[in-house]
Coordinates of C-alpha atoms and ligand atoms in Angstrom, one line a residue:
M1 CA 61.3 25.8 8.8
K2 CA 61.0 28.0 11.9
F3 CA 58.7 27.2 14.8
T4 CA 57.4 29.9 17.1
L5 CA 56.5 28.9 20.6
P6 CA 53.2 30.5 21.4
L7 CA 53.5 30.3 25.1
L8 CA 50.4 31.5 26.9
T9 CA 50.4 32.6 30.4
V10 CA 47.5 34.0 32.3
A11 CA 49.5 35.1 35.3
G12 CA 49.1 38.7 36.2
L13 CA 46.1 39.3 34.0
G14 CA 45.4 42.8 33.4
L15 CA 49.0 43.7 34.3
S16 CA 51.4 42.2 31.9
T17 CA 50.8 39.1 30.0
T18 CA 53.3 37.3 27.9
V19 CA 51.5 36.5 24.9
S20 CA 52.6 35.7 21.4
A21 CA 50.3 34.7 18.6
L22 CA 48.1 31.7 19.1
P23 CA 47.2 29.7 16.1
S24 CA 43.5 30.3 16.9
F25 CA 40.9 28.3 15.2
A26 CA 38.1 30.7 15.9
G27 CA 39.9 33.8 15.2
K28 CA 39.8 34.8 18.9
S29 CA 43.0 36.4 20.1
F30 CA 44.3 35.5 23.5
D31 CA 43.9 39.1 24.6
E32 CA 40.3 39.0 23.7
V33 CA 39.8 35.9 25.9
A34 CA 42.0 37.1 28.6
R35 CA 40.2 40.4 29.1
G36 CA 37.2 38.4 30.2
L37 CA 39.3 36.4 32.6
D38 CA 39.5 37.9 36.0
L39 CA 41.1 35.7 38.6
N40 CA 41.2 38.3 41.3
S41 CA 40.0 37.3 44.7
D42 CA 37.5 40.1 45.1
R43 CA 35.3 38.4 42.5
P44 CA 31.7 38.2 43.9
E45 CA 31.7 34.3 43.8
I46 CA 34.9 34.2 45.8
K47 CA 33.5 36.6 48.5
A48 CA 30.3 34.6 48.5
F49 CA 32.3 31.4 48.9
V50 CA 34.3 32.7 51.9
K51 CA 31.1 33.8 53.5
R52 CA 29.3 30.6 52.9
A53 CA 32.3 28.6 54.2
E54 CA 32.2 30.4 57.4
E55 CA 28.4 29.7 57.7
I56 CA 29.0 26.1 57.0
R57 CA 31.8 25.8 59.5
N58 CA 29.3 27.2 62.0
G59 CA 26.9 24.4 61.3
G60 CA 24.8 26.2 58.6
P61 CA 23.5 24.4 55.5
I62 CA 25.6 24.0 52.4
Y63 CA 22.9 25.4 50.3
P64 CA 20.5 27.6 52.4
R65 CA 17.0 27.7 51.0
A66 CA 17.2 30.0 48.1
Q67 CA 15.4 33.3 48.5
R68 CA 14.5 33.4 44.8
G69 CA 13.9 30.8 42.2
D70 CA 12.9 27.2 42.0
R71 CA 16.2 25.7 42.9
D72 CA 17.5 25.2 46.4
I73 CA 20.9 23.9 45.3
T74 CA 22.1 26.9 43.4
A75 CA 25.4 28.3 42.3
L76 CA 27.0 30.7 44.9
I77 CA 25.7 33.5 42.7
N78 CA 22.1 32.4 42.1
P79 CA 20.9 33.0 38.5
A80 CA 17.5 33.7 40.0
T81 CA 18.7 36.8 41.6
F82 CA 19.1 38.5 38.1
K83 CA 16.4 39.8 35.9
F84 CA 16.0 37.5 32.8
N85 CA 17.8 39.4 29.9
D86 CA 16.9 37.8 26.7
E87 CA 19.6 39.6 24.6
E88 CA 22.4 38.8 27.0
Q89 CA 21.4 35.2 27.6
S90 CA 20.8 34.4 23.8
I91 CA 23.3 32.2 22.0
D92 CA 23.7 32.1 18.2
L93 CA 22.7 28.5 17.2
T94 CA 21.4 29.3 13.7
S95 CA 24.0 31.3 11.8
D96 CA 26.2 29.4 9.3
E97 CA 29.0 29.7 11.8
H98 CA 27.0 28.3 14.7
K99 CA 24.2 26.2 13.3
F100 CA 24.2 22.5 14.3
I101 CA 26.3 20.3 11.8
A102 CA 26.7 16.7 12.6
P103 CA 30.4 15.7 12.6
G104 CA 32.0 14.5 9.5
P105 CA 34.0 11.2 9.2
N106 CA 37.3 12.9 10.1
D107 CA 36.0 15.0 12.9
I108 CA 36.9 13.9 16.5
R109 CA 34.1 13.6 19.1
G110 CA 34.5 12.1 22.6
P111 CA 32.8 11.1 25.8
C112 CA 31.8 14.6 26.9
P113 CA 28.4 15.7 25.5
G114 CA 29.0 19.3 26.4
L115 CA 32.2 19.4 24.4
N116 CA 30.7 17.5 21.5
L117 CA 27.9 19.9 21.1
L118 CA 30.2 23.0 21.3
A119 CA 32.1 21.5 18.4
N120 CA 28.8 20.6 16.6
H121 CA 27.8 24.3 16.9
G122 CA 31.2 25.6 15.8
Y123 CA 32.0 27.1 19.2
L124 CA 35.0 24.8 19.3
D125 CA 36.6 23.9 16.0
R126 CA 34.4 21.5 14.3
S127 CA 37.3 19.2 13.8
G128 CA 37.3 18.4 17.6
V129 CA 40.8 19.8 18.1
T130 CA 40.6 23.0 20.1
T131 CA 42.8 25.3 21.9
L132 CA 43.2 26.7 25.5
T133 CA 41.8 30.1 24.6
Q134 CA 39.0 28.8 22.3
G135 CA 38.0 26.3 25.0
I136 CA 37.9 29.0 27.7
D137 CA 35.9 31.3 25.5
A138 CA 33.5 28.7 24.3
I139 CA 32.5 27.2 27.7
N140 CA 32.2 30.7 29.2
K141 CA 30.2 32.2 26.4
V142 CA 27.9 29.3 25.8
F143 CA 27.6 27.7 29.3
G144 CA 28.6 30.5 31.6
V145 CA 31.5 28.7 33.2
G146 CA 33.5 31.1 35.4
P147 CA 36.9 32.2 34.3
D148 CA 38.9 30.3 36.9
L149 CA 37.1 27.0 36.3
A150 CA 37.3 27.5 32.5
L151 CA 41.0 28.1 32.7
A152 CA 41.6 25.2 35.1
L153 CA 39.7 22.7 33.0
N154 CA 41.2 23.7 29.7
A155 CA 44.8 24.0 31.1
Y156 CA 44.5 20.4 32.5
A157 CA 43.4 19.2 29.1
V158 CA 46.2 20.9 27.3
I159 CA 48.9 19.6 29.7
F160 CA 47.6 16.1 29.9
N161 CA 45.7 15.5 26.7
G162 CA 47.2 18.1 24.4
N163 CA 50.2 20.0 23.5
I164 CA 51.5 22.9 25.4
L165 CA 53.5 24.3 22.5
D166 CA 50.5 25.4 20.5
G167 CA 47.8 25.1 23.4
T168 CA 45.9 22.6 21.5
W169 CA 43.8 19.6 22.9
S170 CA 41.3 17.1 21.5
I171 CA 37.8 16.5 22.8
G172 CA 38.1 12.8 21.9
G173 CA 40.9 10.6 20.8
P174 CA 44.5 11.3 19.6
Y175 CA 45.3 13.8 17.0
K176 CA 48.3 15.1 15.1
S177 CA 49.1 18.5 16.4
K178 CA 49.0 21.0 13.5
S179 CA 52.1 22.8 14.6
L180 CA 54.1 19.6 15.0
G181 CA 57.8 19.6 14.7
S182 CA 58.9 20.9 18.0
L183 CA 56.2 18.8 19.6
T184 CA 58.1 15.6 19.1
N185 CA 61.0 17.1 21.0
L186 CA 58.9 17.7 24.0
L187 CA 56.2 15.0 24.3
F188 CA 56.8 11.3 24.7
G189 CA 54.0 10.5 22.3
D190 CA 51.1 11.9 20.3
P191 CA 48.7 14.0 22.4
A192 CA 46.0 11.4 23.5
G193 CA 42.9 13.6 23.8
I194 CA 40.4 13.4 26.6
N195 CA 39.4 9.9 25.7
A196 CA 42.5 8.8 27.6
H197 CA 41.3 6.8 30.6
N198 CA 41.8 8.1 34.1
V199 CA 43.0 11.5 33.1
Y200 CA 39.8 13.3 32.4
E201 CA 37.7 10.5 31.4
G202 CA 36.8 8.4 34.5
D203 CA 34.5 5.6 35.8
A204 CA 30.9 5.9 37.0
S205 CA 30.1 8.7 34.7
I206 CA 26.6 9.8 34.0
V207 CA 25.5 7.7 31.0
R208 CA 28.8 6.1 29.8
Q209 CA 30.0 2.7 30.8
D210 CA 33.3 2.0 32.6
L211 CA 36.3 1.1 30.3
Y212 CA 37.0 -2.0 32.3
D213 CA 33.5 -3.0 33.1
P214 CA 33.3 -6.5 31.4
A215 CA 29.8 -5.6 30.2
S216 CA 31.1 -2.4 28.3
G217 CA 33.3 -4.2 25.9
G218 CA 35.8 -1.4 26.4
N219 CA 33.5 1.2 25.2
N220 CA 33.6 4.2 27.6
V221 CA 32.7 6.8 25.0
D222 CA 29.1 6.1 23.7
L223 CA 26.0 6.8 25.6
H224 CA 24.6 3.6 27.3
M225 CA 20.8 3.7 26.9
P226 CA 19.9 1.8 30.1
F227 CA 21.9 4.4 32.2
Y228 CA 20.1 7.2 30.3
E229 CA 16.7 5.6 30.9
E230 CA 17.6 5.4 34.6
L231 CA 18.2 9.1 34.5
L232 CA 14.9 9.8 33.0
A233 CA 13.3 7.5 35.6
D234 CA 15.1 9.5 38.3
G235 CA 13.3 12.5 36.9
G236 CA 10.0 10.6 37.2
N237 CA 9.8 10.1 33.4
N238 CA 8.4 13.6 33.3
S239 CA 8.5 14.7 29.7
Q240 CA 6.6 18.0 30.2
D241 CA 8.3 21.0 28.6
G242 CA 9.4 24.0 30.7
V243 CA 9.7 22.1 34.0
D244 CA 12.8 21.7 36.2
V245 CA 12.9 17.9 36.1
F246 CA 16.7 17.3 36.2
T247 CA 17.5 19.3 39.4
P248 CA 20.9 19.1 41.2
E249 CA 19.1 16.7 43.7
V250 CA 18.0 14.4 40.9
M251 CA 21.5 14.4 39.3
L252 CA 23.1 13.6 42.7
K253 CA 20.7 10.7 43.3
H254 CA 21.7 9.4 39.8
K255 CA 25.4 9.9 40.5
S256 CA 25.1 7.9 43.7
A257 CA 23.4 5.0 41.9
R258 CA 26.1 5.1 39.2
W259 CA 28.9 5.0 41.7
H260 CA 27.4 1.9 43.5
Y261 CA 26.7 0.2 40.2
S262 CA 30.3 0.5 39.2
V263 CA 31.6 -0.8 42.5
A264 CA 29.3 -3.7 42.2
N265 CA 30.0 -4.4 38.4
N266 CA 33.4 -3.3 37.6
P267 CA 36.3 -5.3 39.2
R268 CA 38.7 -2.5 38.2
F269 CA 36.5 0.4 39.2
F270 CA 38.8 3.3 40.1
Q271 CA 38.2 6.8 41.1
S272 CA 41.3 9.2 40.9
A273 CA 41.6 12.4 42.8
F274 CA 41.1 14.6 39.8
G275 CA 39.5 12.7 36.9
G276 CA 37.3 10.7 39.3
L277 CA 36.5 13.0 42.2
V278 CA 36.5 16.4 40.6
V279 CA 35.5 15.7 37.1
T280 CA 33.0 12.9 37.2
T281 CA 31.3 13.9 40.4
A282 CA 31.1 17.5 39.2
A283 CA 30.0 16.5 35.7
E284 CA 26.5 15.6 37.0
R285 CA 26.2 19.0 38.3
F286 CA 27.6 20.5 35.0
V287 CA 24.7 18.9 33.2
T288 CA 22.0 20.4 35.5
E289 CA 23.7 23.8 35.3
F290 CA 24.9 24.0 31.7
A291 CA 22.2 22.1 29.7
A292 CA 19.5 24.0 31.5
N293 CA 17.4 26.5 29.6
N294 CA 16.7 29.8 31.2
T295 CA 13.5 32.0 31.1
A296 CA 11.7 34.7 33.0
D297 CA 9.7 33.9 36.0
A298 CA 6.3 35.6 36.7
E299 CA 8.3 38.7 38.1
G300 CA 10.8 38.8 35.3
Y301 CA 13.7 37.2 37.2
N302 CA 15.6 34.4 35.7
R303 CA 14.4 30.9 36.1
I304 CA 16.8 28.1 35.3
Y305 CA 15.4 24.7 34.5
L306 CA 16.3 21.5 32.8
D307 CA 13.4 19.6 31.2
E308 CA 13.6 16.3 29.2
K309 CA 13.6 17.9 25.8
N310 CA 16.7 19.9 26.5
L311 CA 18.3 16.9 28.3
H312 CA 17.7 14.8 25.1
A313 CA 19.3 17.4 22.9
F314 CA 22.3 17.7 25.3
F315 CA 22.9 14.0 25.2
G316 CA 22.4 13.4 21.5
I317 CA 19.1 11.7 21.9
Y318 CA 16.5 12.0 19.2
K319 CA 12.9 10.9 19.2
E320 CA 12.1 8.8 16.2
N321 CA 8.6 7.2 15.8
G322 CA 8.1 7.6 19.6
K323 CA 11.4 5.8 20.4
L324 CA 14.5 7.3 21.8
V325 CA 17.5 7.0 19.5
Y326 CA 21.1 7.9 20.5
K327 CA 23.1 9.4 17.6
R328 CA 26.7 9.2 18.5
G329 CA 28.5 12.6 18.4
Q330 CA 25.3 14.5 17.6
E331 CA 24.7 16.4 20.8
R332 CA 23.2 19.8 20.2
L333 CA 21.4 22.7 21.7
I334 CA 17.8 23.7 20.4
P335 CA 17.7 27.1 18.7
G336 CA 16.0 29.5 21.2
W337 CA 17.8 27.9 24.1
K338 CA 19.1 30.5 26.6
R339 CA 22.1 30.2 28.9
R340 CA 22.4 31.3 32.5
P341 CA 23.2 35.0 33.1
L342 CA 27.0 35.5 32.8
A343 CA 27.0 37.3 36.1
S344 CA 26.0 34.0 37.8
S345 CA 28.7 32.0 36.2
F346 CA 29.5 28.6 37.7
S347 CA 33.1 28.6 39.2
L348 CA 35.8 26.6 40.8
V349 CA 34.4 27.5 44.2
D350 CA 31.1 26.0 43.2
I351 CA 32.8 22.7 42.6
A352 CA 33.8 22.6 46.4
L353 CA 30.2 23.0 47.5
T354 CA 29.0 20.5 44.8
L355 CA 31.4 17.8 46.2
L356 CA 30.5 18.7 49.8
A357 CA 26.7 18.3 48.9
A358 CA 27.5 15.1 47.1
A359 CA 29.3 13.7 50.2
R360 CA 26.3 14.7 52.5
T361 CA 24.0 12.8 50.1
D362 CA 26.3 9.8 49.9
P363 CA 29.7 9.9 51.6
S364 CA 31.1 7.3 49.1
L365 CA 31.1 10.1 46.5
L366 CA 33.8 11.8 48.2
S367 CA 36.1 8.8 48.4
F368 CA 38.9 8.1 46.0
G369 CA 40.5 4.7 45.5
G370 CA 39.0 1.7 43.8
N371 CA 38.1 -1.9 43.6
T372 CA 41.0 -4.2 44.2
G373 CA 40.3 -6.7 41.4
T374 CA 37.0 -8.1 42.3
V375 CA 33.6 -6.4 42.5
N376 CA 32.5 -4.9 45.7
S377 CA 36.0 -4.6 47.1
F378 CA 36.3 -0.9 47.1
A379 CA 39.1 0.4 49.3
G380 CA 39.3 4.2 49.7
L381 CA 42.6 6.1 50.3
D382 CA 42.9 7.8 53.6
V383 CA 43.1 11.5 53.5
G384 CA 45.2 11.6 56.6
D385 CA 47.8 9.1 55.2
L386 CA 48.0 10.9 51.9
S387 CA 48.5 14.4 53.4
G388 CA 50.8 13.2 56.2
G389 CA 48.3 14.0 58.8
V390 CA 47.5 17.7 57.7
F391 CA 43.9 16.8 56.6
N392 CA 41.3 14.5 57.8
L393 CA 38.0 13.4 56.2
A394 CA 35.8 14.8 59.1
G395 CA 37.6 18.2 58.5
L396 CA 36.9 18.2 54.8
L397 CA 33.3 17.4 55.4
K398 CA 32.8 20.3 57.7
D399 CA 34.5 23.0 55.6
P400 CA 34.4 23.7 51.8
Q401 CA 37.6 25.8 52.0
E402 CA 39.4 22.8 53.6
L403 CA 38.0 20.6 50.9
L404 CA 39.0 22.9 48.1
C405 CA 42.5 23.2 49.6
F406 CA 42.9 19.3 49.9
L407 CA 41.7 18.9 46.3
Y408 CA 44.2 21.5 45.1
Q409 CA 47.1 20.0 47.2
A410 CA 46.3 16.3 46.2
G411 CA 45.1 16.8 42.6
I412 CA 47.5 19.5 41.5
E413 CA 50.4 20.2 43.8
E414 CA 51.2 16.6 44.7
L415 CA 50.3 14.7 41.6
V416 CA 50.8 16.8 38.5
P417 CA 54.5 17.6 38.8
T418 CA 55.4 13.9 39.2
Q419 CA 53.1 12.9 36.3
L420 CA 54.7 15.4 33.9
N421 CA 58.0 13.3 33.9
V422 CA 56.0 10.6 32.2
L423 CA 54.6 12.7 29.5
Y424 CA 57.3 15.4 28.8
K425 CA 60.9 14.9 27.9
S426 CA 61.8 18.2 29.3
L427 CA 60.1 20.0 32.1
G428 CA 61.1 23.7 31.9
Q429 CA 58.2 25.0 29.7
V430 CA 55.6 22.8 31.0
T431 CA 56.4 23.7 34.5
S432 CA 55.8 27.4 33.9
Y433 CA 52.7 26.6 31.8
L434 CA 51.5 24.6 34.7
S435 CA 52.0 27.2 37.3
D436 CA 50.6 30.1 35.3
N437 CA 47.5 28.3 33.9
L438 CA 46.6 25.4 36.1
K439 CA 48.0 26.2 39.6
A440 CA 47.0 29.9 39.4
P441 CA 43.3 29.5 39.4
W442 CA 43.3 26.7 41.9
S443 CA 45.5 28.4 44.3
K444 CA 43.5 31.7 44.3
A445 CA 40.4 29.8 45.0
A446 CA 42.0 27.5 47.6
N447 CA 43.6 30.4 49.4
S448 CA 40.6 32.7 49.3
G449 CA 39.7 34.7 52.5
D450 CA 42.2 34.7 55.3
N451 CA 42.6 31.0 54.9
P452 CA 46.0 30.0 53.6
C453 CA 45.9 26.5 52.1
R454 CA 48.4 24.3 53.9
P455 CA 50.5 21.8 51.9
F456 CA 50.8 18.2 52.7
D457 CA 53.6 17.2 55.2
Q458 CA 56.4 16.2 52.9
N459 CA 58.1 14.0 55.4
K460 CA 55.1 12.1 56.5
K461 CA 52.8 11.9 53.5
I462 CA 52.6 8.8 51.4
N463 CA 53.1 9.1 47.6
I464 CA 49.8 9.3 45.8
L465 CA 51.0 7.6 42.7
D466 CA 52.3 4.6 44.8
A467 CA 49.0 4.5 46.6
Y468 CA 47.2 4.3 43.3
K469 CA 49.4 1.3 42.1
K470 CA 47.5 -1.2 44.3
F471 CA 44.4 -0.6 42.2
P472 CA 44.4 -2.6 38.9
G473 CA 42.0 0.1 37.5
A474 CA 44.4 2.9 38.0
K475 CA 46.1 1.9 34.8
G476 CA 46.2 5.0 32.5
V477 CA 46.8 7.5 35.3
P478 CA 50.1 9.0 34.0
G479 CA 52.9 7.7 36.2
V480 CA 51.1 4.6 37.4
Ligands
NAG501 C1 10.0 5.2 33.9 O1 9.9 4.5 32.7 C2 10.5 3.3 32.8 C3 10.4 2.6 31.3 O2 11.3 3.3 30.4 C4 9.8 2.3 33.8 O3 10.4 1.1 33.8 C5 9.9 3.1 35.1 O4 9.2 2.3 36.1 C6 9.3 4.4 35.1 N1 9.6 5.1 36.3 C7 8.8 6.0 36.8 C8 9.3 6.6 38.1 O5 7.8 6.4 36.3
NAG502 C1 14.1 28.3 26.4 O1 13.4 29.3 27.1 C2 13.0 30.4 26.1 C3 12.4 31.5 27.0 O2 13.5 32.0 27.7 C4 12.0 29.9 25.2 O3 11.6 30.9 24.3 C5 12.5 28.7 24.5 O4 11.5 28.1 23.7 C6 13.1 27.6 25.4 N1 13.9 26.8 24.6 C7 13.9 25.4 24.7 C8 14.8 24.7 23.8 O5 13.5 24.9 25.6

């Protein structure tokens, strides 16, 4: 039997791409997806980011009062600056291909509501095993995730939770890669899926419990109703349709409460640089941006809002006899729901502003580190120690470009290459996959403007994985 290696690279998009056939579940060719991927630095959101960063460095607000729309915390390209376009913003949720179907007994679902619903609507393969290209296509088309963020998220999932040989990854637990064979020659085990703790899945998430919280019984996948009810209460228990209840501010407040709850209840609470800081902090923002419905305001401009009805659907909550019931894996979108305009996609640079705003709301949210074995023992890792003095926390808090650069250096450049040793038997292929698909989008965003992103001082820095080792909750981080 002969195996082909469908190695995907997104480097040099629009110029030459090395692409061979991808065993695509959705019938989407890589070229089709790649055409929509534009990583160039003259993208409007990058330009807006460079300009905003300059303003912030000069003491300006992270999110200046929006000129249009209800929300003050907006994406760099504010959806409200576009006329509502019903056709462009409509998503097929009713055809046989895309109607809601609850997962079958063999379908994989996991801790991320957005991914679960994409599978329930057939935008990801309904089995719950998807691919790099299908994942990029789905989160862009349905949620309006920008190309660089879509690529970065999917590539991380493939490298850490999937199989680079066929570009597959799972939205929940382990799976057998369909194009096995050569896989066993490359990976040390089966691909683990995003359930794997401390890779994507992390502590203090929106409505899931922590894996090591004694109260969770090891369940970090299912929705925890008390956390969900807290979120509803943060929104004032407002169940009126069409109102922007779950704003970015409300989600940040909730995130802050979840963080302190974990510190106070989970002796092994741990927040890693990527899965913790970038993913779980940004995830609160993802909800308010991606679950939101969109409509026209009085003047025909786009109005983005997240009301309780749409929040329920997104989190798999059903109202039965007046009671809220969680149905595991049955997250959905309500037919007639409209996504944000694609021109106001939410991108990697928006993550930097999100984290900065989070830190200004509650500085704890920008720390990484963990409890040291007892509750309320949180010890944060020092940015200066980690980087060998190249960065410091005060600097990160003043400048979103500096922050994005630090996250890139810590989360990708420093950590990932050392972690691959643990997952992959041979590094050749995964190294080029990594630089083309994961480093590329990060490095373009981190180096935007005339602002080269400085690496850590290799002689003075401390090793991040070694620093993680003092936290008992860091178990699961590859290499710890
Ligand atoms: C929201 O409802 C809960 C009961 O589910 C109640 O305990 C809480 O006080 C309410 N909060 C607000 C702000 O109305
Ligand atoms: C979403 O907004 C549209 C108007 O743009 C409206 O027709 C639809 O009913 C809303 N859907 C949901 C699920 O809120």
